[in-house]
Amino acid sequence: MGHDISKVLVTEEQITEMCDRIAQQLDSDYKDREPVIVGILTGAFIFTADLVRRMRIPVIVDFMQVASYVGTESTGELIIKKELSTDVTGRDVLVVEDIIDTGRTMELVKSELLNRGAKSVKVCAAFDKPDRRVNDFIPDYCGIVIPDEFIVGYGLDYDGKYRNIKDVRIVR
Ligand code: IMP
Ligand code: MG
């Protein structure tokens, strides 16, 4: 049932620091623009909540759940499992993601939201695994760069579990 998750990679203190830093940056970058914050379910639910609670500017908060399907074409396909409630046409959108791995999902989400007529789409990721990238995707805001390890906690799961761990641990 259990896995070895004894190795802490990111501490609660580091998480607090990254949230403070990014929220402050977002407050300044999105001043007077009332951004639509799009949290990507399920992994980003905690990070999204932590960020928006620290922000002082007016924001709209919404969520969507997506998956990327890699078929025969290298571009891949976006599958929307839970749709937004907000019309993003003409809006400044900030997508909040738990982790960027291959980069496929965020590349597809970004072009989907731009296709819907968003004025701008930027991506904020709590964690980034650049070693795993298959494209040239770079998040506009990034919390902590991590090595090529599978991590859980702070919203991230292994087989649906461990999302409620407060720090981030390596699964071995
Ligand atoms: P990608 O960037 O399209 O490859 O997909 C990123 C998604 O894969 C994230 O939203 C996570 O759900 C999942 N993922 C990638 N690496 C990890 C990890 O180390 N732990 C937990 N989930 C991960
Ligand atoms: Mg995910």
mmCIF file of C-alpha atoms and ligand atoms in Angstrom:
data_model
loop_
_atom_site.group_PDB
_atom_site.id
_atom_site.type_symbol
_atom_site.label_atom_id
_atom_site.label_comp_id
_atom_site.label_asym_id
_atom_site.label_seq_id
_atom_site.Cartn_x
_atom_site.Cartn_y
_atom_site.Cartn_z
ATOM 1 C CA MET A 1 0.000 0.000 0.000
ATOM 2 C CA GLY A 2 2.595 2.546 1.022
ATOM 3 C CA HIS A 3 5.596 3.739 -0.968
ATOM 4 C CA ASP A 4 8.945 5.037 0.226
ATOM 5 C CA ILE A 5 8.342 8.777 0.458
ATOM 6 C CA SER A 6 10.790 9.498 3.269
ATOM 7 C CA LYS A 7 13.053 11.779 1.216
ATOM 8 C CA VAL A 8 12.012 15.445 1.462
ATOM 9 C CA LEU A 9 12.972 17.440 -1.648
ATOM 10 C CA VAL A 10 11.214 20.749 -0.935
ATOM 11 C CA THR A 11 10.407 21.922 2.602
ATOM 12 C CA GLU A 12 7.288 23.764 3.760
ATOM 13 C CA GLU A 13 9.479 26.792 4.372
ATOM 14 C CA GLN A 14 10.729 26.787 0.764
ATOM 15 C CA ILE A 15 7.137 26.480 -0.448
ATOM 16 C CA THR A 16 6.085 29.463 1.667
ATOM 17 C CA GLU A 17 8.966 31.515 0.279
ATOM 18 C CA MET A 18 8.160 30.679 -3.342
ATOM 19 C CA CYS A 19 4.476 31.520 -2.867
ATOM 20 C CA ASP A 20 5.324 34.874 -1.265
ATOM 21 C CA ARG A 21 7.756 35.710 -4.061
ATOM 22 C CA ILE A 22 5.474 34.762 -6.956
ATOM 23 C CA ALA A 23 2.337 36.380 -5.478
ATOM 24 C CA GLN A 24 4.207 39.639 -5.033
ATOM 25 C CA GLN A 25 5.427 39.489 -8.639
ATOM 26 C CA LEU A 26 1.909 38.720 -9.923
ATOM 27 C CA ASP A 27 0.424 41.622 -7.935
ATOM 28 C CA SER A 28 2.809 43.957 -9.675
ATOM 29 C CA ASP A 29 2.610 42.412 -13.173
ATOM 30 C CA TYR A 30 -1.216 42.168 -13.215
ATOM 31 C CA LYS A 31 -2.069 45.428 -11.460
ATOM 32 C CA ASP A 32 -5.322 46.942 -12.892
ATOM 33 C CA ARG A 33 -5.883 43.974 -15.256
ATOM 34 C CA GLU A 34 -8.128 41.699 -13.133
ATOM 35 C CA PRO A 35 -6.592 38.447 -14.411
ATOM 36 C CA VAL A 36 -8.503 35.176 -14.722
ATOM 37 C CA ILE A 37 -6.549 32.657 -12.673
ATOM 38 C CA VAL A 38 -7.036 29.199 -14.183
ATOM 39 C CA GLY A 39 -5.931 26.462 -11.778
ATOM 40 C CA ILE A 40 -5.327 23.082 -13.408
ATOM 41 C CA LEU A 41 -7.062 20.301 -11.479
ATOM 42 C CA THR A 42 -6.308 18.348 -9.523
ATOM 43 C CA GLY A 43 -2.641 18.939 -8.824
ATOM 44 C CA ALA A 44 -2.700 22.740 -8.669
ATOM 45 C CA PHE A 45 -5.557 23.136 -6.187
ATOM 46 C CA ILE A 46 -3.302 23.867 -3.222
ATOM 47 C CA PHE A 47 -0.807 26.070 -5.071
ATOM 48 C CA THR A 48 -3.663 28.079 -6.616
ATOM 49 C CA ALA A 49 -5.232 28.628 -3.192
ATOM 50 C CA ASP A 50 -1.887 29.638 -1.685
ATOM 51 C CA LEU A 51 -1.160 32.123 -4.486
ATOM 52 C CA VAL A 52 -4.535 33.860 -4.674
ATOM 53 C CA ARG A 53 -4.732 34.247 -0.886
ATOM 54 C CA ARG A 54 -1.472 36.157 -0.965
ATOM 55 C CA MET A 55 -2.488 38.399 -3.868
ATOM 56 C CA ARG A 56 -3.945 41.804 -3.107
ATOM 57 C CA ILE A 57 -5.194 42.742 -6.579
ATOM 58 C CA PRO A 58 -8.707 41.735 -7.788
ATOM 59 C CA VAL A 59 -8.739 38.339 -9.535
ATOM 60 C CA ILE A 60 -11.247 35.861 -10.978
ATOM 61 C CA VAL A 61 -10.518 32.257 -9.945
ATOM 62 C CA ASP A 62 -11.588 29.287 -12.034
ATOM 63 C CA PHE A 63 -10.425 25.723 -12.593
ATOM 64 C CA MET A 64 -10.214 23.268 -15.440
ATOM 65 C CA GLN A 65 -9.148 19.642 -15.622
ATOM 66 C CA VAL A 66 -7.279 18.468 -18.678
ATOM 67 C CA ALA A 67 -5.249 15.606 -20.039
ATOM 68 C CA SER A 68 -2.979 15.491 -23.036
ATOM 69 C CA TYR A 69 -3.240 12.612 -25.400
ATOM 70 C CA VAL A 70 -0.234 11.785 -27.521
ATOM 71 C CA GLY A 71 -1.442 10.083 -30.656
ATOM 72 C CA THR A 72 0.338 9.462 -33.898
ATOM 73 C CA GLU A 73 0.853 13.162 -34.537
ATOM 74 C CA SER A 74 3.615 14.757 -32.507
ATOM 75 C CA THR A 75 1.451 17.771 -31.665
ATOM 76 C CA GLY A 76 -0.811 15.824 -29.293
ATOM 77 C CA GLU A 77 -4.419 16.505 -28.371
ATOM 78 C CA LEU A 78 -5.952 18.281 -25.399
ATOM 79 C CA ILE A 79 -8.770 16.455 -23.615
ATOM 80 C CA ILE A 80 -10.912 18.697 -21.420
ATOM 81 C CA LYS A 81 -12.304 16.696 -18.497
ATOM 82 C CA LYS A 82 -13.767 19.650 -16.586
ATOM 83 C CA GLU A 83 -14.538 22.858 -18.399
ATOM 84 C CA LEU A 84 -14.070 26.437 -17.192
ATOM 85 C CA SER A 85 -17.111 28.462 -16.116
ATOM 86 C CA THR A 86 -15.496 31.692 -17.277
ATOM 87 C CA ASP A 87 -15.419 33.193 -20.761
ATOM 88 C CA VAL A 88 -11.780 34.172 -21.230
ATOM 89 C CA THR A 89 -12.370 36.244 -24.386
ATOM 90 C CA GLY A 90 -10.417 39.470 -24.112
ATOM 91 C CA ARG A 91 -9.090 38.547 -20.655
ATOM 92 C CA ASP A 92 -5.590 38.264 -19.266
ATOM 93 C CA VAL A 93 -5.295 34.623 -18.217
ATOM 94 C CA LEU A 94 -2.817 33.154 -15.771
ATOM 95 C CA VAL A 95 -2.711 29.356 -15.830
ATOM 96 C CA VAL A 96 -1.540 27.833 -12.542
ATOM 97 C CA GLU A 97 -0.044 24.347 -12.829
ATOM 98 C CA ASP A 98 1.548 22.020 -10.281
ATOM 99 C CA ILE A 99 4.493 20.829 -12.351
ATOM 100 C CA ILE A 100 5.780 21.069 -15.915
ATOM 101 C CA ASP A 101 7.186 17.764 -17.061
ATOM 102 C CA THR A 102 7.295 17.073 -20.818
ATOM 103 C CA GLY A 103 5.616 20.443 -21.410
ATOM 104 C CA ARG A 104 2.942 18.910 -23.652
ATOM 105 C CA THR A 105 -0.043 19.756 -21.444
ATOM 106 C CA MET A 106 0.828 23.417 -20.928
ATOM 107 C CA GLU A 107 1.643 23.970 -24.586
ATOM 108 C CA LEU A 108 -1.812 22.632 -25.522
ATOM 109 C CA VAL A 109 -3.651 24.528 -22.750
ATOM 110 C CA LYS A 110 -1.980 27.756 -23.758
ATOM 111 C CA SER A 111 -2.952 27.469 -27.419
ATOM 112 C CA GLU A 112 -6.509 26.405 -26.475
ATOM 113 C CA LEU A 113 -7.002 29.527 -24.335
ATOM 114 C CA LEU A 114 -5.475 31.783 -26.981
ATOM 115 C CA ASN A 115 -7.814 30.196 -29.554
ATOM 116 C CA ARG A 116 -10.721 31.194 -27.304
ATOM 117 C CA GLY A 117 -9.646 34.804 -27.661
ATOM 118 C CA ALA A 118 -7.794 35.414 -24.417
ATOM 119 C CA LYS A 119 -5.866 38.681 -24.587
ATOM 120 C CA SER A 120 -2.825 37.061 -22.983
ATOM 121 C CA VAL A 121 -2.009 33.661 -21.510
ATOM 122 C CA LYS A 122 0.856 33.127 -19.086
ATOM 123 C CA VAL A 123 1.762 30.039 -17.119
ATOM 124 C CA CYS A 124 2.810 29.809 -13.492
ATOM 125 C CA ALA A 125 4.164 26.476 -12.260
ATOM 126 C CA ALA A 126 5.040 25.504 -8.708
ATOM 127 C CA PHE A 127 7.675 23.056 -9.954
ATOM 128 C CA ASP A 128 9.561 22.526 -13.188
ATOM 129 C CA LYS A 129 11.440 19.453 -14.429
ATOM 130 C CA PRO A 130 13.259 20.941 -17.443
ATOM 131 C CA ASP A 131 15.288 17.753 -18.024
ATOM 132 C CA ARG A 132 12.108 15.993 -19.161
ATOM 133 C CA ARG A 133 10.980 18.550 -21.754
ATOM 134 C CA VAL A 134 10.049 17.380 -25.266
ATOM 135 C CA ASN A 135 9.371 20.902 -26.582
ATOM 136 C CA ASP A 136 10.624 24.436 -25.906
ATOM 137 C CA PHE A 137 7.959 25.342 -23.325
ATOM 138 C CA ILE A 138 9.165 27.663 -20.560
ATOM 139 C CA PRO A 139 6.822 28.749 -17.713
ATOM 140 C CA ASP A 140 6.492 32.516 -17.261
ATOM 141 C CA TYR A 141 6.593 32.096 -13.486
ATOM 142 C CA CYS A 142 8.317 29.166 -11.823
ATOM 143 C CA GLY A 143 8.572 28.265 -8.167
ATOM 144 C CA ILE A 144 11.316 25.668 -7.873
ATOM 145 C CA VAL A 145 13.299 23.768 -10.504
ATOM 146 C CA ILE A 146 13.657 20.123 -9.562
ATOM 147 C CA PRO A 147 15.731 17.200 -10.843
ATOM 148 C CA ASP A 148 14.273 14.331 -12.870
ATOM 149 C CA GLU A 149 12.543 12.568 -9.964
ATOM 150 C CA PHE A 150 8.899 11.662 -9.365
ATOM 151 C CA ILE A 151 7.587 13.841 -6.554
ATOM 152 C CA VAL A 152 4.451 13.902 -4.395
ATOM 153 C CA GLY A 153 2.875 16.268 -1.886
ATOM 154 C CA TYR A 154 1.650 19.856 -2.057
ATOM 155 C CA GLY A 155 -1.124 18.756 -4.424
ATOM 156 C CA LEU A 156 0.926 16.298 -6.477
ATOM 157 C CA ASP A 157 -0.100 12.664 -6.446
ATOM 158 C CA TYR A 158 1.129 9.184 -7.090
ATOM 159 C CA ASP A 159 -1.840 7.108 -8.220
ATOM 160 C CA GLY A 160 -4.217 9.611 -6.617
ATOM 161 C CA LYS A 161 -2.486 9.533 -3.234
ATOM 162 C CA TYR A 162 -0.238 11.840 -1.165
ATOM 163 C CA ARG A 163 -1.698 15.145 -2.389
ATOM 164 C CA ASN A 164 -2.233 16.259 1.226
ATOM 165 C CA ILE A 165 1.404 16.007 2.298
ATOM 166 C CA LYS A 166 2.550 19.511 3.202
ATOM 167 C CA ASP A 167 6.098 19.305 1.851
ATOM 168 C CA VAL A 168 7.346 17.670 -1.376
ATOM 169 C CA ARG A 169 8.873 14.212 -1.304
ATOM 170 C CA ILE A 170 10.573 11.885 -3.775
ATOM 171 C CA VAL A 171 8.840 8.561 -4.498
ATOM 172 C CA ARG A 172 11.378 5.741 -4.492
HETATM 173 P P1 IMP B 1 3.393 17.263 -18.983
HETATM 174 O O1 IMP B 1 4.195 18.498 -18.701
HETATM 175 O O2 IMP B 1 2.409 17.414 -20.077
HETATM 176 O O3 IMP B 1 4.283 16.067 -19.195
HETATM 177 O O4 IMP B 1 2.489 16.870 -17.754
HETATM 178 C C1 IMP B 1 2.554 17.439 -16.545
HETATM 179 C C2 IMP B 1 1.609 16.673 -15.655
HETATM 180 O O5 IMP B 1 2.158 15.390 -15.329
HETATM 181 C C3 IMP B 1 1.435 17.401 -14.344
HETATM 182 O O6 IMP B 1 0.279 18.195 -14.350
HETATM 183 C C4 IMP B 1 1.313 16.266 -13.348
HETATM 184 O O7 IMP B 1 -0.022 15.883 -13.202
HETATM 185 C C5 IMP B 1 2.034 15.105 -13.960
HETATM 186 N N1 IMP B 1 3.383 14.946 -13.356
HETATM 187 C C6 IMP B 1 4.565 15.099 -13.979
HETATM 188 N N2 IMP B 1 5.594 14.872 -13.146
HETATM 189 C C7 IMP B 1 5.046 14.581 -11.951
HETATM 190 C C8 IMP B 1 5.602 14.260 -10.669
HETATM 191 O O8 IMP B 1 6.825 14.195 -10.441
HETATM 192 N N3 IMP B 1 4.712 14.022 -9.668
HETATM 193 C C9 IMP B 1 3.361 14.079 -9.854
HETATM 194 N N4 IMP B 1 2.797 14.378 -11.030
HETATM 195 C C10 IMP B 1 3.631 14.627 -12.074
HETATM 196 MG MG MG B 2 -1.695 17.098 -13.155
#
